[in-house]
Amino acid sequence: MDYQHNFKKKFGQNFLNDENILNKIVKESEIPEDTLVIEIGPGAGALTSKLKDVAKNVLAYEIDLDLQNILIDKFKENKNVTFIWEDFLNRNIKEDIKDYNNKHIFVVANIPYYITTPIVEKIINSGVDVEKVVIMVQKEVGDRFSAKPGNKEYGSISVFLNYYYDIKELFIVSKNCFIPRPNVDSVILSLDKRKDKPNVKDENLLFRLIKDSFRFKRKNLRNNLKEYDLLKIEEILKKYNKDLTSRAETLDLEVFIDIANNI
Ligand code: SAM
């Protein structure tokens, strides 16, 4: 470590301190040359340093103003790195990137874990065409995000994310690779924007159906979807060899879409 910093728990500050892992994140992100990489929470710039060498532009959002001196000094020669000193969640990303004209937009970041889901939702709802998101998350969260039907981790968030992305766990990162050391291991997730985004008549209805289907984990569809047209749902489920006694955790995104499009 070549800097002095008082780490702040409230900002989820666990800085990566492992060259191999940093290199591996950048390598496995497969960043094309003409890419704008958005980084959320550069910290002391360990990942930023690697990103600036492969991406044409890096735009990093950092909330902790105590890191300003370190970051400005470290990247003073790098015209392709820009910082926005504010809460990422309060920004209008579309507005922030309007002067960039890169061919590709990626998000690559070791994000603050206390706002993992809000960050992902913000990216999805930003109106920006983000091609790929490579983020570090807590192992347990990564397992949920990337779970497939039938897996006990599979829940409404897995289905919701699968609507937008193909999700993969790239590799696990031990808690020993951070300063300060967190309590749990992490995993690098890659979320590739789906090129074949399914046809959905009413997204709000689909998302409500998914949420309601998983409302009580141990209950079956008949119990969780009492307010819906159960006869119609049963008819659709038949096509997939399922019925109202099935549980949501056994259903693919495709089934939820079929139901939402036909009720
Ligand atoms: N990327 C660095 C690394 O890998 O060493 C730091 C990662 S640390 C887990 C998360 C970073 O996000 C911290 O620098 C923290 O100050 C910053 N952060 C926390 N909340 C933020 C927010 N709402 N907007 C922008 N940055 C935030």
Short mmCIF file of N, CA and C in Angstrom, two decimals, residues 138-250:
data_model
loop_
_atom_site.label_atom_id
_atom_site.label_comp_id
_atom_site.label_asym_id
_atom_site.label_seq_id
_atom_site.Cartn_x
_atom_site.Cartn_y
_atom_site.Cartn_z
N GLN A 138 -20.51 -10.26 -2.88
CA GLN A 138 -20.34 -11.31 -1.87
C GLN A 138 -20.72 -12.64 -2.50
N LYS A 139 -19.99 -13.69 -2.14
CA LYS A 139 -20.20 -15.01 -2.74
C LYS A 139 -21.67 -15.42 -2.71
N GLU A 140 -22.29 -15.22 -1.58
CA GLU A 140 -23.68 -15.65 -1.37
C GLU A 140 -24.63 -14.88 -2.31
N VAL A 141 -24.33 -13.62 -2.53
CA VAL A 141 -25.14 -12.79 -3.43
C VAL A 141 -24.93 -13.26 -4.88
N GLY A 142 -23.67 -13.54 -5.21
CA GLY A 142 -23.35 -14.04 -6.55
C GLY A 142 -24.09 -15.34 -6.84
N ASP A 143 -24.16 -16.21 -5.83
CA ASP A 143 -24.85 -17.49 -6.01
C ASP A 143 -26.34 -17.27 -6.31
N ARG A 144 -26.91 -16.28 -5.64
CA ARG A 144 -28.34 -15.99 -5.86
C ARG A 144 -28.57 -15.38 -7.24
N PHE A 145 -27.73 -14.41 -7.58
CA PHE A 145 -27.90 -13.72 -8.86
C PHE A 145 -27.78 -14.70 -10.03
N SER A 146 -26.87 -15.68 -9.91
CA SER A 146 -26.59 -16.53 -11.07
C SER A 146 -27.27 -17.89 -10.99
N ALA A 147 -28.14 -18.08 -9.98
CA ALA A 147 -28.76 -19.40 -9.79
C ALA A 147 -29.69 -19.78 -10.93
N LYS A 148 -29.75 -21.08 -11.16
CA LYS A 148 -30.63 -21.61 -12.21
C LYS A 148 -31.81 -22.33 -11.55
N PRO A 149 -32.93 -22.54 -12.31
CA PRO A 149 -34.11 -23.19 -11.73
C PRO A 149 -33.75 -24.53 -11.08
N GLY A 150 -34.39 -24.80 -9.95
CA GLY A 150 -34.15 -26.06 -9.26
C GLY A 150 -33.07 -25.92 -8.20
N ASN A 151 -32.27 -24.87 -8.29
CA ASN A 151 -31.22 -24.63 -7.31
C ASN A 151 -31.85 -23.91 -6.11
N LYS A 152 -31.40 -24.22 -4.91
CA LYS A 152 -32.08 -23.63 -3.76
C LYS A 152 -31.85 -22.12 -3.64
N GLU A 153 -30.85 -21.62 -4.33
CA GLU A 153 -30.58 -20.18 -4.31
C GLU A 153 -31.46 -19.40 -5.31
N TYR A 154 -32.14 -20.14 -6.18
CA TYR A 154 -32.91 -19.51 -7.26
C TYR A 154 -34.10 -18.74 -6.67
N GLY A 155 -34.18 -17.44 -6.99
CA GLY A 155 -35.26 -16.62 -6.45
C GLY A 155 -35.68 -15.56 -7.45
N SER A 156 -36.52 -14.62 -7.01
CA SER A 156 -37.04 -13.63 -7.95
C SER A 156 -35.91 -12.80 -8.58
N ILE A 157 -34.86 -12.51 -7.82
CA ILE A 157 -33.77 -11.70 -8.37
C ILE A 157 -33.03 -12.46 -9.49
N SER A 158 -32.90 -13.79 -9.34
CA SER A 158 -32.25 -14.58 -10.40
C SER A 158 -33.05 -14.49 -11.70
N VAL A 159 -34.38 -14.61 -11.58
CA VAL A 159 -35.23 -14.58 -12.78
C VAL A 159 -35.19 -13.18 -13.39
N PHE A 160 -35.32 -12.17 -12.53
CA PHE A 160 -35.33 -10.78 -12.97
C PHE A 160 -34.04 -10.45 -13.75
N LEU A 161 -32.90 -10.82 -13.19
CA LEU A 161 -31.62 -10.51 -13.85
C LEU A 161 -31.45 -11.29 -15.14
N ASN A 162 -31.95 -12.52 -15.13
CA ASN A 162 -31.84 -13.36 -16.31
C ASN A 162 -32.64 -12.81 -17.51
N TYR A 163 -33.60 -11.93 -17.20
CA TYR A 163 -34.36 -11.28 -18.27
C TYR A 163 -33.46 -10.33 -19.07
N TYR A 164 -32.49 -9.74 -18.38
CA TYR A 164 -31.61 -8.77 -19.04
C TYR A 164 -30.26 -9.35 -19.45
N TYR A 165 -29.75 -10.29 -18.64
CA TYR A 165 -28.37 -10.72 -18.81
C TYR A 165 -28.19 -12.23 -18.82
N ASP A 166 -27.08 -12.65 -19.47
CA ASP A 166 -26.57 -13.99 -19.24
C ASP A 166 -25.56 -13.83 -18.12
N ILE A 167 -25.76 -14.56 -17.04
CA ILE A 167 -24.94 -14.32 -15.85
C ILE A 167 -24.03 -15.50 -15.56
N LYS A 168 -22.76 -15.17 -15.29
CA LYS A 168 -21.79 -16.22 -14.98
C LYS A 168 -20.97 -15.82 -13.78
N GLU A 169 -20.63 -16.80 -12.95
CA GLU A 169 -19.64 -16.54 -11.90
C GLU A 169 -18.29 -16.80 -12.53
N LEU A 170 -17.41 -15.81 -12.58
CA LEU A 170 -16.11 -16.00 -13.23
C LEU A 170 -15.12 -16.69 -12.30
N PHE A 171 -14.88 -16.14 -11.12
CA PHE A 171 -14.01 -16.80 -10.15
C PHE A 171 -14.20 -16.22 -8.75
N ILE A 172 -13.79 -17.01 -7.80
CA ILE A 172 -13.96 -16.63 -6.38
C ILE A 172 -12.74 -15.83 -5.93
N VAL A 173 -12.98 -14.85 -5.09
CA VAL A 173 -11.88 -14.05 -4.54
C VAL A 173 -11.90 -14.20 -3.01
N SER A 174 -10.79 -14.67 -2.49
CA SER A 174 -10.72 -14.91 -1.05
C SER A 174 -10.74 -13.60 -0.27
N LYS A 175 -11.31 -13.67 0.94
CA LYS A 175 -11.38 -12.46 1.78
C LYS A 175 -9.98 -11.96 2.13
N ASN A 176 -8.98 -12.83 1.98
CA ASN A 176 -7.60 -12.43 2.31
C ASN A 176 -6.98 -11.46 1.30
N CYS A 177 -7.69 -11.25 0.18
CA CYS A 177 -7.14 -10.38 -0.87
C CYS A 177 -7.49 -8.91 -0.65
N PHE A 178 -8.15 -8.59 0.50
CA PHE A 178 -8.62 -7.23 0.71
C PHE A 178 -8.00 -6.59 1.95
N ILE A 179 -7.94 -5.28 1.92
CA ILE A 179 -7.61 -4.50 3.12
C ILE A 179 -8.73 -3.50 3.34
N PRO A 180 -9.37 -3.41 4.51
CA PRO A 180 -9.31 -4.45 5.55
C PRO A 180 -10.02 -5.71 5.08
N ARG A 181 -9.73 -6.80 5.80
CA ARG A 181 -10.27 -8.10 5.40
C ARG A 181 -11.76 -8.20 5.76
N PRO A 182 -12.64 -8.48 4.77
CA PRO A 182 -14.07 -8.65 5.09
C PRO A 182 -14.32 -10.01 5.77
N ASN A 183 -15.57 -10.27 6.14
CA ASN A 183 -15.88 -11.54 6.84
C ASN A 183 -16.12 -12.70 5.87
N VAL A 184 -16.42 -12.36 4.63
CA VAL A 184 -16.81 -13.43 3.70
C VAL A 184 -16.03 -13.34 2.40
N ASP A 185 -16.01 -14.46 1.67
CA ASP A 185 -15.38 -14.46 0.35
C ASP A 185 -16.27 -13.75 -0.67
N SER A 186 -15.67 -13.41 -1.79
CA SER A 186 -16.41 -12.71 -2.84
C SER A 186 -16.33 -13.50 -4.13
N VAL A 187 -17.10 -13.04 -5.11
CA VAL A 187 -17.03 -13.69 -6.42
C VAL A 187 -17.15 -12.61 -7.50
N ILE A 188 -16.46 -12.85 -8.61
CA ILE A 188 -16.57 -11.93 -9.74
C ILE A 188 -17.68 -12.45 -10.65
N LEU A 189 -18.66 -11.59 -10.87
CA LEU A 189 -19.79 -11.95 -11.73
C LEU A 189 -19.69 -11.23 -13.06
N SER A 190 -20.05 -11.94 -14.11
CA SER A 190 -20.13 -11.25 -15.39
C SER A 190 -21.57 -11.30 -15.87
N LEU A 191 -22.11 -10.13 -16.17
CA LEU A 191 -23.48 -10.03 -16.67
C LEU A 191 -23.41 -9.49 -18.09
N ASP A 192 -23.64 -10.39 -19.04
CA ASP A 192 -23.60 -10.02 -20.45
C ASP A 192 -25.00 -9.71 -20.93
N LYS A 193 -25.15 -8.54 -21.49
CA LYS A 193 -26.48 -8.15 -21.95
C LYS A 193 -27.01 -9.14 -22.98
N ARG A 194 -28.23 -9.61 -22.79
CA ARG A 194 -28.79 -10.59 -23.71
C ARG A 194 -29.08 -9.97 -25.06
N LYS A 195 -28.66 -10.65 -26.08
CA LYS A 195 -28.93 -10.13 -27.42
C LYS A 195 -30.31 -10.56 -27.87
N ASP A 196 -30.83 -11.59 -27.21
CA ASP A 196 -32.13 -12.15 -27.61
C ASP A 196 -33.17 -11.80 -26.55
N LYS A 197 -33.22 -10.52 -26.14
CA LYS A 197 -34.16 -10.16 -25.06
C LYS A 197 -35.57 -10.61 -25.43
N PRO A 198 -36.20 -11.40 -24.55
CA PRO A 198 -37.48 -12.00 -24.88
C PRO A 198 -38.58 -10.96 -25.11
N ASN A 199 -39.58 -11.39 -25.85
CA ASN A 199 -40.72 -10.55 -26.14
C ASN A 199 -41.67 -10.51 -24.96
N VAL A 200 -41.86 -9.36 -24.36
CA VAL A 200 -42.75 -9.28 -23.21
C VAL A 200 -43.74 -8.14 -23.44
N LYS A 201 -45.04 -8.47 -23.25
CA LYS A 201 -46.08 -7.46 -23.53
C LYS A 201 -46.08 -6.37 -22.48
N ASP A 202 -45.94 -6.77 -21.22
CA ASP A 202 -46.06 -5.80 -20.13
C ASP A 202 -45.02 -6.15 -19.05
N GLU A 203 -43.91 -5.42 -19.08
CA GLU A 203 -42.80 -5.75 -18.16
C GLU A 203 -43.23 -5.65 -16.70
N ASN A 204 -44.05 -4.62 -16.39
CA ASN A 204 -44.46 -4.46 -14.99
C ASN A 204 -45.25 -5.66 -14.49
N LEU A 205 -46.11 -6.16 -15.37
CA LEU A 205 -46.90 -7.34 -15.01
C LEU A 205 -45.97 -8.55 -14.80
N LEU A 206 -44.99 -8.70 -15.70
CA LEU A 206 -44.04 -9.82 -15.58
C LEU A 206 -43.29 -9.74 -14.24
N PHE A 207 -42.78 -8.55 -13.91
CA PHE A 207 -42.01 -8.43 -12.68
C PHE A 207 -42.88 -8.67 -11.44
N ARG A 208 -44.15 -8.23 -11.51
CA ARG A 208 -45.06 -8.45 -10.38
C ARG A 208 -45.34 -9.94 -10.23
N LEU A 209 -45.56 -10.60 -11.36
CA LEU A 209 -45.84 -12.04 -11.34
C LEU A 209 -44.65 -12.80 -10.73
N ILE A 210 -43.44 -12.42 -11.13
CA ILE A 210 -42.25 -13.11 -10.61
C ILE A 210 -42.17 -12.91 -9.09
N LYS A 211 -42.31 -11.66 -8.67
CA LYS A 211 -42.24 -11.35 -7.23
C LYS A 211 -43.29 -12.13 -6.45
N ASP A 212 -44.54 -12.11 -6.94
CA ASP A 212 -45.64 -12.79 -6.26
C ASP A 212 -45.42 -14.30 -6.22
N SER A 213 -44.89 -14.86 -7.29
CA SER A 213 -44.70 -16.32 -7.36
C SER A 213 -43.73 -16.79 -6.28
N PHE A 214 -42.77 -15.93 -5.94
CA PHE A 214 -41.76 -16.30 -4.94
C PHE A 214 -42.10 -15.75 -3.55
N ARG A 215 -43.32 -15.20 -3.39
CA ARG A 215 -43.60 -14.45 -2.15
C ARG A 215 -43.31 -15.30 -0.91
N PHE A 216 -43.91 -16.48 -0.86
CA PHE A 216 -43.59 -17.38 0.26
C PHE A 216 -42.85 -18.58 -0.32
N LYS A 217 -41.60 -18.68 0.03
CA LYS A 217 -40.71 -19.65 -0.61
C LYS A 217 -41.20 -21.08 -0.54
N ARG A 218 -41.80 -21.44 0.59
CA ARG A 218 -42.19 -22.83 0.77
C ARG A 218 -43.56 -23.15 0.17
N LYS A 219 -44.26 -22.09 -0.27
CA LYS A 219 -45.61 -22.33 -0.81
C LYS A 219 -45.57 -22.56 -2.32
N ASN A 220 -46.61 -23.27 -2.79
CA ASN A 220 -46.64 -23.54 -4.23
C ASN A 220 -47.34 -22.40 -4.98
N LEU A 221 -47.40 -22.55 -6.30
CA LEU A 221 -47.94 -21.46 -7.13
C LEU A 221 -49.42 -21.19 -6.81
N ARG A 222 -50.18 -22.25 -6.52
CA ARG A 222 -51.60 -22.05 -6.22
C ARG A 222 -51.76 -21.08 -5.03
N ASN A 223 -50.92 -21.26 -4.03
CA ASN A 223 -51.03 -20.41 -2.83
C ASN A 223 -50.46 -19.01 -3.04
N ASN A 224 -49.36 -18.94 -3.78
CA ASN A 224 -48.74 -17.62 -3.97
C ASN A 224 -49.46 -16.76 -5.00
N LEU A 225 -50.21 -17.41 -5.89
CA LEU A 225 -50.83 -16.63 -6.98
C LEU A 225 -52.36 -16.62 -6.90
N LYS A 226 -52.87 -16.63 -5.66
CA LYS A 226 -54.33 -16.70 -5.43
C LYS A 226 -55.10 -15.62 -6.19
N GLU A 227 -54.49 -14.44 -6.33
CA GLU A 227 -55.21 -13.31 -6.94
C GLU A 227 -55.20 -13.35 -8.47
N TYR A 228 -54.55 -14.33 -9.03
CA TYR A 228 -54.46 -14.39 -10.50
C TYR A 228 -55.48 -15.39 -11.06
N ASP A 229 -55.58 -15.42 -12.37
CA ASP A 229 -56.48 -16.35 -13.04
C ASP A 229 -55.82 -17.74 -13.04
N LEU A 230 -56.12 -18.53 -12.01
CA LEU A 230 -55.41 -19.79 -11.82
C LEU A 230 -55.70 -20.82 -12.92
N LEU A 231 -56.92 -20.76 -13.44
CA LEU A 231 -57.26 -21.72 -14.51
C LEU A 231 -56.38 -21.52 -15.73
N LYS A 232 -56.24 -20.25 -16.07
CA LYS A 232 -55.41 -19.89 -17.23
C LYS A 232 -53.94 -20.27 -16.97
N ILE A 233 -53.49 -20.00 -15.75
CA ILE A 233 -52.09 -20.30 -15.42
C ILE A 233 -51.85 -21.81 -15.49
N GLU A 234 -52.82 -22.55 -14.99
CA GLU A 234 -52.67 -24.01 -15.00
C GLU A 234 -52.53 -24.54 -16.43
N GLU A 235 -53.33 -23.96 -17.31
CA GLU A 235 -53.30 -24.36 -18.73
C GLU A 235 -51.90 -24.10 -19.33
N ILE A 236 -51.33 -22.96 -18.99
CA ILE A 236 -50.00 -22.63 -19.53
C ILE A 236 -48.94 -23.55 -18.92
N LEU A 237 -49.06 -23.78 -17.62
CA LEU A 237 -48.06 -24.61 -16.94
C LEU A 237 -47.98 -26.02 -17.52
N LYS A 238 -49.14 -26.51 -17.97
CA LYS A 238 -49.21 -27.87 -18.54
C LYS A 238 -48.18 -28.06 -19.67
N LYS A 239 -48.03 -27.00 -20.47
CA LYS A 239 -47.09 -27.06 -21.61
C LYS A 239 -45.68 -27.38 -21.16
N TYR A 240 -45.38 -27.03 -19.92
CA TYR A 240 -44.02 -27.21 -19.41
C TYR A 240 -43.95 -28.37 -18.40
N ASN A 241 -44.99 -29.21 -18.43
CA ASN A 241 -45.07 -30.33 -17.49
C ASN A 241 -45.07 -29.87 -16.04
N LYS A 242 -45.71 -28.74 -15.78
CA LYS A 242 -45.83 -28.23 -14.41
C LYS A 242 -47.31 -28.06 -14.10
N ASP A 243 -47.62 -27.89 -12.81
CA ASP A 243 -49.00 -27.56 -12.45
C ASP A 243 -48.99 -26.61 -11.25
N LEU A 244 -50.16 -26.36 -10.70
CA LEU A 244 -50.24 -25.35 -9.63
C LEU A 244 -49.60 -25.80 -8.32
N THR A 245 -49.27 -27.09 -8.24
CA THR A 245 -48.57 -27.54 -7.02
C THR A 245 -47.05 -27.32 -7.17
N SER A 246 -46.62 -26.90 -8.35
CA SER A 246 -45.19 -26.64 -8.54
C SER A 246 -44.80 -25.38 -7.76
N ARG A 247 -43.51 -25.30 -7.46
CA ARG A 247 -43.01 -24.09 -6.80
C ARG A 247 -42.29 -23.20 -7.80
N ALA A 248 -42.31 -21.90 -7.52
CA ALA A 248 -41.69 -20.93 -8.43
C ALA A 248 -40.23 -21.27 -8.70
N GLU A 249 -39.56 -21.84 -7.70
CA GLU A 249 -38.11 -22.09 -7.85
C GLU A 249 -37.78 -23.15 -8.91
N THR A 250 -38.85 -23.78 -9.47
CA THR A 250 -38.59 -24.78 -10.51
C THR A 250 -38.85 -24.22 -11.91
#
